[in-house]
Coordinates of C-alpha atoms and ligand atoms in Angstrom, one line a residue:
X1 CA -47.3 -43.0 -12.5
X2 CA -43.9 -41.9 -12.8
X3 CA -42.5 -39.8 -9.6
X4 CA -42.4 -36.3 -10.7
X5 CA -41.6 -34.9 -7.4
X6 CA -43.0 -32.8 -4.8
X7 CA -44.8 -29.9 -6.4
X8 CA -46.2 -32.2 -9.2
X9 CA -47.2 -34.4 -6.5
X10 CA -49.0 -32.3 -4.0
X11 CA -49.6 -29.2 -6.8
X12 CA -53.2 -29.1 -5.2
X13 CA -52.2 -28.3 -2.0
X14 CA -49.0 -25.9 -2.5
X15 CA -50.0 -22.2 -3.3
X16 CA -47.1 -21.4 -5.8
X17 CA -47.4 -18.3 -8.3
X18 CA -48.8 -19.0 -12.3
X19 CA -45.3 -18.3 -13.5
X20 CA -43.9 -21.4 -11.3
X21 CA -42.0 -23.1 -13.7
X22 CA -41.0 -26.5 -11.8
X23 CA -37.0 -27.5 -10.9
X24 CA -36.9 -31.1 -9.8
X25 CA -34.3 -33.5 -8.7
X26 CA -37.2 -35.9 -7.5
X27 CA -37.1 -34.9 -4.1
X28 CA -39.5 -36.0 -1.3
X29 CA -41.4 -39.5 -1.1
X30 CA -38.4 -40.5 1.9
X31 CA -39.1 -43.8 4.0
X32 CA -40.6 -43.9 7.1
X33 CA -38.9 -46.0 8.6
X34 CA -39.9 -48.1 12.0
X35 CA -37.5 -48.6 14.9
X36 CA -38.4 -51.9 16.5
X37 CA -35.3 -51.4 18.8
X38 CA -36.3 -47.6 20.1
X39 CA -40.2 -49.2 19.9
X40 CA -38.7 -51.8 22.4
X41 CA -36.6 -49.4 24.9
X42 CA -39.3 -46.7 25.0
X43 CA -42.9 -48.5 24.0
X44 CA -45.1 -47.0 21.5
X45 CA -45.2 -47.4 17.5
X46 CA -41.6 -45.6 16.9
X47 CA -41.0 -44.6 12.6
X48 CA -37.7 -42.1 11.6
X49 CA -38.7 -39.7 8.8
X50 CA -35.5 -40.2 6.8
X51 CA -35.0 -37.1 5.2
X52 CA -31.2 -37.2 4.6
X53 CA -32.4 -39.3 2.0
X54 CA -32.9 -36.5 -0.2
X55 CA -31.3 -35.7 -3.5
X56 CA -28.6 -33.2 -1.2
X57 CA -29.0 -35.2 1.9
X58 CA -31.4 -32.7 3.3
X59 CA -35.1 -32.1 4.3
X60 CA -34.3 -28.5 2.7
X61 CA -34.4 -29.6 -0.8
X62 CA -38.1 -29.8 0.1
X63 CA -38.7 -26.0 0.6
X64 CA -35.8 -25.3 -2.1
X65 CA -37.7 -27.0 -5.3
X66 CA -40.3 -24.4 -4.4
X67 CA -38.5 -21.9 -4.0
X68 CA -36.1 -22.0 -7.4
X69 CA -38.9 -22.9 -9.1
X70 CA -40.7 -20.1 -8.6
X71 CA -37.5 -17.5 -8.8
X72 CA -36.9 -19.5 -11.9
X73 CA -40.0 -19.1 -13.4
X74 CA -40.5 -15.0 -12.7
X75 CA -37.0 -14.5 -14.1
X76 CA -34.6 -14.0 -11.5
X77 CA -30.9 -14.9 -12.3
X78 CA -29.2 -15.0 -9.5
X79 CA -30.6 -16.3 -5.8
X80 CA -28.4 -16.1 -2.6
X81 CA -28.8 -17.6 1.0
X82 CA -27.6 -18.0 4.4
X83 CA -26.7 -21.2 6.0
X84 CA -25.6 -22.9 8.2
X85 CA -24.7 -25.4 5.7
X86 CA -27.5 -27.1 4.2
X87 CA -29.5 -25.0 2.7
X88 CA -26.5 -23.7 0.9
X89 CA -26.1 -27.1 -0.6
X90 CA -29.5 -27.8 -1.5
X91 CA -29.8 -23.6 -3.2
X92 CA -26.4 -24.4 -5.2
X93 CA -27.8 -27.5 -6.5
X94 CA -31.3 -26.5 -7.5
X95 CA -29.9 -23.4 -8.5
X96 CA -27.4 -25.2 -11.1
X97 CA -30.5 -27.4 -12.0
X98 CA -32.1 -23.9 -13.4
X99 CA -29.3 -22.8 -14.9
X100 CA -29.2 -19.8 -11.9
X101 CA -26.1 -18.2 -10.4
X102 CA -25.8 -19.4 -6.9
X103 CA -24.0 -17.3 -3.9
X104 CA -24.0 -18.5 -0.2
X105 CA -23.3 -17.2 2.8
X106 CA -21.8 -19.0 5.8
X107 CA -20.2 -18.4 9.1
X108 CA -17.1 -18.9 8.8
X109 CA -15.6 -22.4 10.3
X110 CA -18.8 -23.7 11.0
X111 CA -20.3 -25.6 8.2
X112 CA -19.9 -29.5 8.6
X113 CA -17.3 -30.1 5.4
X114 CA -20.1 -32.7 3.4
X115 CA -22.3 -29.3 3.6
X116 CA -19.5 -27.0 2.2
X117 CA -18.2 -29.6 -0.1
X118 CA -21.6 -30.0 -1.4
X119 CA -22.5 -26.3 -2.2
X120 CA -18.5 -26.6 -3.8
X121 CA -19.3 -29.2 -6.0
X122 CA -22.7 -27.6 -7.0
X123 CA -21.0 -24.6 -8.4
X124 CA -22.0 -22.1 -5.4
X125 CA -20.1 -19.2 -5.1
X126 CA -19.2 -19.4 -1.3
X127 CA -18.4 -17.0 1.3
X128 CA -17.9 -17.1 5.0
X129 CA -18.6 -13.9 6.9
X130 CA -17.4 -12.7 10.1
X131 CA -19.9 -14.0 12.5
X132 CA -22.7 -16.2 13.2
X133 CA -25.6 -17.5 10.6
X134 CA -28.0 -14.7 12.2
X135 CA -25.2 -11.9 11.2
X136 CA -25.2 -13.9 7.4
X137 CA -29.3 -13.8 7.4
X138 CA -29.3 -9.9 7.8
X139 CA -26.9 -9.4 5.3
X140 CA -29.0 -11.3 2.4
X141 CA -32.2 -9.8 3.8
X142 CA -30.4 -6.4 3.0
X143 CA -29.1 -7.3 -0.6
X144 CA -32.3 -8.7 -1.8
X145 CA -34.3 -5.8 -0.7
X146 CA -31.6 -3.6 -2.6
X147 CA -31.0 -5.6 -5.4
X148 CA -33.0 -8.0 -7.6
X149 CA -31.2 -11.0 -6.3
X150 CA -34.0 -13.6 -4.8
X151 CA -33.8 -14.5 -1.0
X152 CA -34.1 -18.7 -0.9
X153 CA -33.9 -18.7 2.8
X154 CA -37.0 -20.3 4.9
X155 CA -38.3 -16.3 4.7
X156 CA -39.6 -16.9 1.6
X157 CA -42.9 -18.1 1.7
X158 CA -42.4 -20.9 -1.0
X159 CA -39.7 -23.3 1.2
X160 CA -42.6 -23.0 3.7
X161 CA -44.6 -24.6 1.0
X162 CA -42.6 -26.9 -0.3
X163 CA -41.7 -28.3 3.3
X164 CA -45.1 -28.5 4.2
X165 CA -45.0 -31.6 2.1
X166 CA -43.5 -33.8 4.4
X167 CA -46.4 -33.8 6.8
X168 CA -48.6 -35.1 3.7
X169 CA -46.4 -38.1 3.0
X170 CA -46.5 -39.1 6.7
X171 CA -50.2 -38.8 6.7
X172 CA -50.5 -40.6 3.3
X173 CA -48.5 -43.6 4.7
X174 CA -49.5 -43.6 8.2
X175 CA -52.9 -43.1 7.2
X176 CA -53.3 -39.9 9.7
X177 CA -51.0 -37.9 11.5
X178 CA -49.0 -39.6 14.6
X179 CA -49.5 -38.5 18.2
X180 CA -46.1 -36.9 18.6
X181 CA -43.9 -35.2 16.1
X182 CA -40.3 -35.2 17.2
X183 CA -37.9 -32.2 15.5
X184 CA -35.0 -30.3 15.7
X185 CA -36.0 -26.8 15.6
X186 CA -33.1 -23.9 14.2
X187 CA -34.0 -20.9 12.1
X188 CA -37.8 -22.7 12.8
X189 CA -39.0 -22.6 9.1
X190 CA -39.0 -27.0 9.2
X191 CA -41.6 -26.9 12.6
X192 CA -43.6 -24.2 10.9
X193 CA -44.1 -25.8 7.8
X194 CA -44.5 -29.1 9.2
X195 CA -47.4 -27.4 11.5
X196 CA -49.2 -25.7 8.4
X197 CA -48.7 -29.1 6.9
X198 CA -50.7 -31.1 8.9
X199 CA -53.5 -28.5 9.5
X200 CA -54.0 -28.3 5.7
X201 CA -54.5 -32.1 5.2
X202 CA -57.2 -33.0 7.6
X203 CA -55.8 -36.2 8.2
X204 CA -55.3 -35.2 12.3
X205 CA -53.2 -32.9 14.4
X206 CA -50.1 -34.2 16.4
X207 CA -48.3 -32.6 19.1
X208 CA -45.1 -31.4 18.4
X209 CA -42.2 -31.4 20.4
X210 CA -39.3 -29.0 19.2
X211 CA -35.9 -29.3 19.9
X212 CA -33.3 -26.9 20.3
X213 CA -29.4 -27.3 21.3
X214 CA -29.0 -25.8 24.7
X215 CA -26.4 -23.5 23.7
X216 CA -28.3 -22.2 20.8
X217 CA -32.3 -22.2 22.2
X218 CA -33.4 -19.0 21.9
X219 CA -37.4 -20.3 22.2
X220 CA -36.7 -22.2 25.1
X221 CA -34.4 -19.0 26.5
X222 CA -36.9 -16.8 25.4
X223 CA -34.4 -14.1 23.9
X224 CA -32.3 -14.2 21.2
X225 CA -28.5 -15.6 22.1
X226 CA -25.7 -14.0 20.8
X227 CA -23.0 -16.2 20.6
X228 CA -24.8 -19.6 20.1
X229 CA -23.2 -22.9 20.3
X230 CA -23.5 -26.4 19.8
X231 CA -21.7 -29.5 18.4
X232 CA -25.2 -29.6 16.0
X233 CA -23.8 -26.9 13.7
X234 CA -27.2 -27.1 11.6
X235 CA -28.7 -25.5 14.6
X236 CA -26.3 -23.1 15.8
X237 CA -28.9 -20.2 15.2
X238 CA -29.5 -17.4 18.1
X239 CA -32.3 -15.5 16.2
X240 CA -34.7 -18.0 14.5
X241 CA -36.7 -16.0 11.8
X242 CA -40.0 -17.7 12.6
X243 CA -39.6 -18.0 16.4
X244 CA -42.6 -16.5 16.8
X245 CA -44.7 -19.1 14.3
X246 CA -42.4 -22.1 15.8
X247 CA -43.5 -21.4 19.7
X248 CA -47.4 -20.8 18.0
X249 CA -47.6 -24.3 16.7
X250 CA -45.9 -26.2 19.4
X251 CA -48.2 -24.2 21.5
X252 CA -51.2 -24.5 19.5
X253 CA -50.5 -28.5 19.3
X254 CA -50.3 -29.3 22.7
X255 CA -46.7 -30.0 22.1
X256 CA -43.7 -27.3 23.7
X257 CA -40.3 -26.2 22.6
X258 CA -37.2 -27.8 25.0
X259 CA -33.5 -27.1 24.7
X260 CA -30.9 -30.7 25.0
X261 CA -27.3 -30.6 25.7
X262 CA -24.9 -31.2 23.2
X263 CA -24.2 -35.3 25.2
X264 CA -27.6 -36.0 24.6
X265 CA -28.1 -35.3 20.6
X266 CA -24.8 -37.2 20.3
X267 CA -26.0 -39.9 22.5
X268 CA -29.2 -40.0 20.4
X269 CA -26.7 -40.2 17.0
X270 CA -25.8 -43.3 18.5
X271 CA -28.7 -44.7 19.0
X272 CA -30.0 -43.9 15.6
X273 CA -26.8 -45.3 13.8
X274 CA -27.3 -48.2 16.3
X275 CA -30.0 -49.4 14.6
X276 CA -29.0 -48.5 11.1
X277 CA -29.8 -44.8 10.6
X278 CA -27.0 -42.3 10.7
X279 CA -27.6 -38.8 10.6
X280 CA -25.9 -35.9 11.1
X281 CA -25.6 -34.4 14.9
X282 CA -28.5 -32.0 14.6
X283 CA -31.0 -34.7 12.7
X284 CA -30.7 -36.5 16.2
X285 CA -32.0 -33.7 18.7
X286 CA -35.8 -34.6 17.5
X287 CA -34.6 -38.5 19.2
X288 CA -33.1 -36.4 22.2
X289 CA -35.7 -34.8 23.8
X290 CA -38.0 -37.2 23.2
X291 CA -35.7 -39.4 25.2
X292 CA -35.6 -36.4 27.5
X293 CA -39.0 -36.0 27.9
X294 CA -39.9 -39.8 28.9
X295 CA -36.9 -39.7 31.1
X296 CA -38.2 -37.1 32.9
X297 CA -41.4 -38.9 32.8
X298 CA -43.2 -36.0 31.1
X299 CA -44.3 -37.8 28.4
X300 CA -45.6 -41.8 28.3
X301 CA -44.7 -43.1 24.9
X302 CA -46.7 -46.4 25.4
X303 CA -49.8 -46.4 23.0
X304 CA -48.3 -43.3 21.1
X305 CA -47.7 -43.6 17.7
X306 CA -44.6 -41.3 17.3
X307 CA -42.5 -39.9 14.3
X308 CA -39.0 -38.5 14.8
X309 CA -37.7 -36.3 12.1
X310 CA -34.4 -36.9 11.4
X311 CA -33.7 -33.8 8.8
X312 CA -30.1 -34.5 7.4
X313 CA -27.5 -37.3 6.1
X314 CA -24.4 -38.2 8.4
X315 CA -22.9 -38.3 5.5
X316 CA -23.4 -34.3 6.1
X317 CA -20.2 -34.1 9.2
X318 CA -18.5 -37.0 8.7
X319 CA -15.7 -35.3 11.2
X320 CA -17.6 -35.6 14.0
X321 CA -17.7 -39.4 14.0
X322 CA -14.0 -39.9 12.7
X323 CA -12.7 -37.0 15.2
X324 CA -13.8 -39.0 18.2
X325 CA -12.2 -42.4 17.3
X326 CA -8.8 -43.7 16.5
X327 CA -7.9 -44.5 13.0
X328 CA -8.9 -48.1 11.9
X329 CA -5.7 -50.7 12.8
X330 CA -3.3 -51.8 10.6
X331 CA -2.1 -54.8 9.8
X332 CA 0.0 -56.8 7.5
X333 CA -2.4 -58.2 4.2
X334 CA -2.0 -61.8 5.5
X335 CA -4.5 -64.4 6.6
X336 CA -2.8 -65.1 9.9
X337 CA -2.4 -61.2 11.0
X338 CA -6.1 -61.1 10.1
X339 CA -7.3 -64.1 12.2
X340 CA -5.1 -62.9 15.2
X341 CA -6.6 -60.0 15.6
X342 CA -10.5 -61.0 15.1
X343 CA -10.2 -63.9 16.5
X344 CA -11.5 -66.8 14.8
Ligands
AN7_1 C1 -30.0 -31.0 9.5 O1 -29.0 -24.9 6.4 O2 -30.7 -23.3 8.9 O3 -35.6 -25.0 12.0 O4 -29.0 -22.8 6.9 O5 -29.7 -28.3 8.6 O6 -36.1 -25.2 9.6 O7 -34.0 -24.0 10.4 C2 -30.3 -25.7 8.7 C3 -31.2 -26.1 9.6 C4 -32.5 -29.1 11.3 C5 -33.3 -26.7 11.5 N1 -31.8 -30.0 10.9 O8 -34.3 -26.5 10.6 C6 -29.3 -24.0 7.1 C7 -30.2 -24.3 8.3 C8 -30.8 -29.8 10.0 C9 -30.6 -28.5 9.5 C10 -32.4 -27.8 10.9 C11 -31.4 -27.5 10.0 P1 -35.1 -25.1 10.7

């Protein structure tokens, strides 16, 4: 059959409302993809969860089908978020999908420009606030309790839902779940549904190991941070809404919560684009501490069958790369300046 996307998909297992009424841009269903050169450096069965290979370049357009779908099907007209860049990209665009308005919220300067360009394009109405994502979250918690504008952030029980169905497509091509689950862990709705996920499908448990940016790692920290910051934008949260539910299922699965410094997610990038996959700085800290963790001899990834979840596109903060190097040389459009400088 025909790919419908995720809700028609795995209808059975998401609880959505009667009055769902389902907006799809054929999300979900992203390769798995094996890493024979990480499988070589580190042992074990190694496969990248490509989720920037969603219809917005993000894992949240997993949670956000839910979510508009059910908004759009009770009515609402109008659904606002806050983000740190993603999820405002993936709201404006199911949002325009429905035929919704669209408003986002975002600290201002800190959105990687695909993000912001994205939620542009989309037709969001954007606007930066003085302060961090936490400060943005309050703000829409506040107007949607006041107002009949619908919350699309990871508090609303339906992204949880929708998400969950990444943990079924793993199982479904893996067969069962993996040993270890490698994430990056922000506002902690991604490691919370992921956890649900795989307790719902009965197709095995794994550990999970969550990552946060050591300048923004609250759970690791074990109080909020006030001033987070990190180089992986997407995960520049100091208050995670489901903190609690995040350190319950890396808890719960044998797994923990650890916080890497801003070298090592970029270091990890590199790998990852080493061998083909580029994602953006925050879709690497899931690689990070698991190289962390088998550096520190922690954790033996021989005989492990181990997913990382790489959650967005590099596509997302192209700056990051281009900012570091020099612009590309220039030379004259003639054979002979082109075979002097390659080398033939
Ligand atoms: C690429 O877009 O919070 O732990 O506002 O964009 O479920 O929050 C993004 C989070 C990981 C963390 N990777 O997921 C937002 C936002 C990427 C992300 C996370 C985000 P959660």
């Amino acid at each position: 059959m025909t790919y419908q996307g995720l809700i028609s998909r795995y209808k059975q297992y998401l609880e959505l409302p009667e009055h769902t009424q389902i907006i799809s841009l054929l999300e979900g269903n992203t390769p798995l993809i094996p890493m024979p050169r990480l499988e070589e450096e580190f042992g074990g069965e190694i496969f990248v969860k490509y989720e920037g290979l969603n219809p917005t370049g993000s894992f949240k357009d997993r949670g956000m089908t839910a979510a508009i779908s059910e908004a759009a099907g009770r009515g609402a007209k109008t659904v606002i978020c806050a983000s740190t860049g993603n999820t405002a990209a993936s709201a404006a665009a199911y949002a325009a999908r429905a035929g919704l308005r669209s408003i986002v919220l975002i600290p201002e300067g800190k959105v990687a420009v695909g993000k912001l360009a994205g939620a542009i394009a989309y037709g969001a109405e954007v606007i930066q606030i003085q302060g961090s994502f936490d400060d943005a979250l309050s703000l829409v918690v506040e107007i949607t309790q006041k107002t009949p504008i619908a919350l699309v952030n990871s508090i609303n029980p339906y992204r949880i839902e929708g998400q969950k169905t990444s943990s079924f497509e793993i199982c479904d091509v893996l067969g069962s779940a993996p040993d270890w689950l490698c994430l990056p862990v922000g506002n902690a709705g991604n490691i919370t549904s992921y956890w649900a996920g795989f307790k719902q499908y009965g197709k095995g448990l794994p550990q999970i190991l969550g990552v946060q940016a050591a300048g923004s790692a609250p759970l690791v920290l074990g109080h909020p941070v006030e001033k987070p910051e990190t180089v992986a934008t997407a995960i520049r949260i100091g208050k995670p809404a489901r903190g609690e539910q995040a350190l319950e299922a890396a808890q719960q699965s044998g797994g923990k919560i650890i916080a890497v410094s801003d070298e090592e997610i970029l270091s990890a990038q590199r790998m990852l684009a080493s061998e083909g996959v580029w994602v953006e700085p925050a879709s690497a800290a899931g690689l990070a501490g698991l190289v962390a963790e088998t550096a520190s001899g922690t954790f033996e990834a021989k005989g492990k069958k181990i997913v990382v979840v790489c959650t967005g596109h590099g596509m997302k903060d192209p700056s990051i790369i281009t900012e570091s190097f020099n612009a590309p040389q220039v030379i004259p459009a003639k054979y002979e300046a082109l075979v002097d400088l390659v080398g033939a």
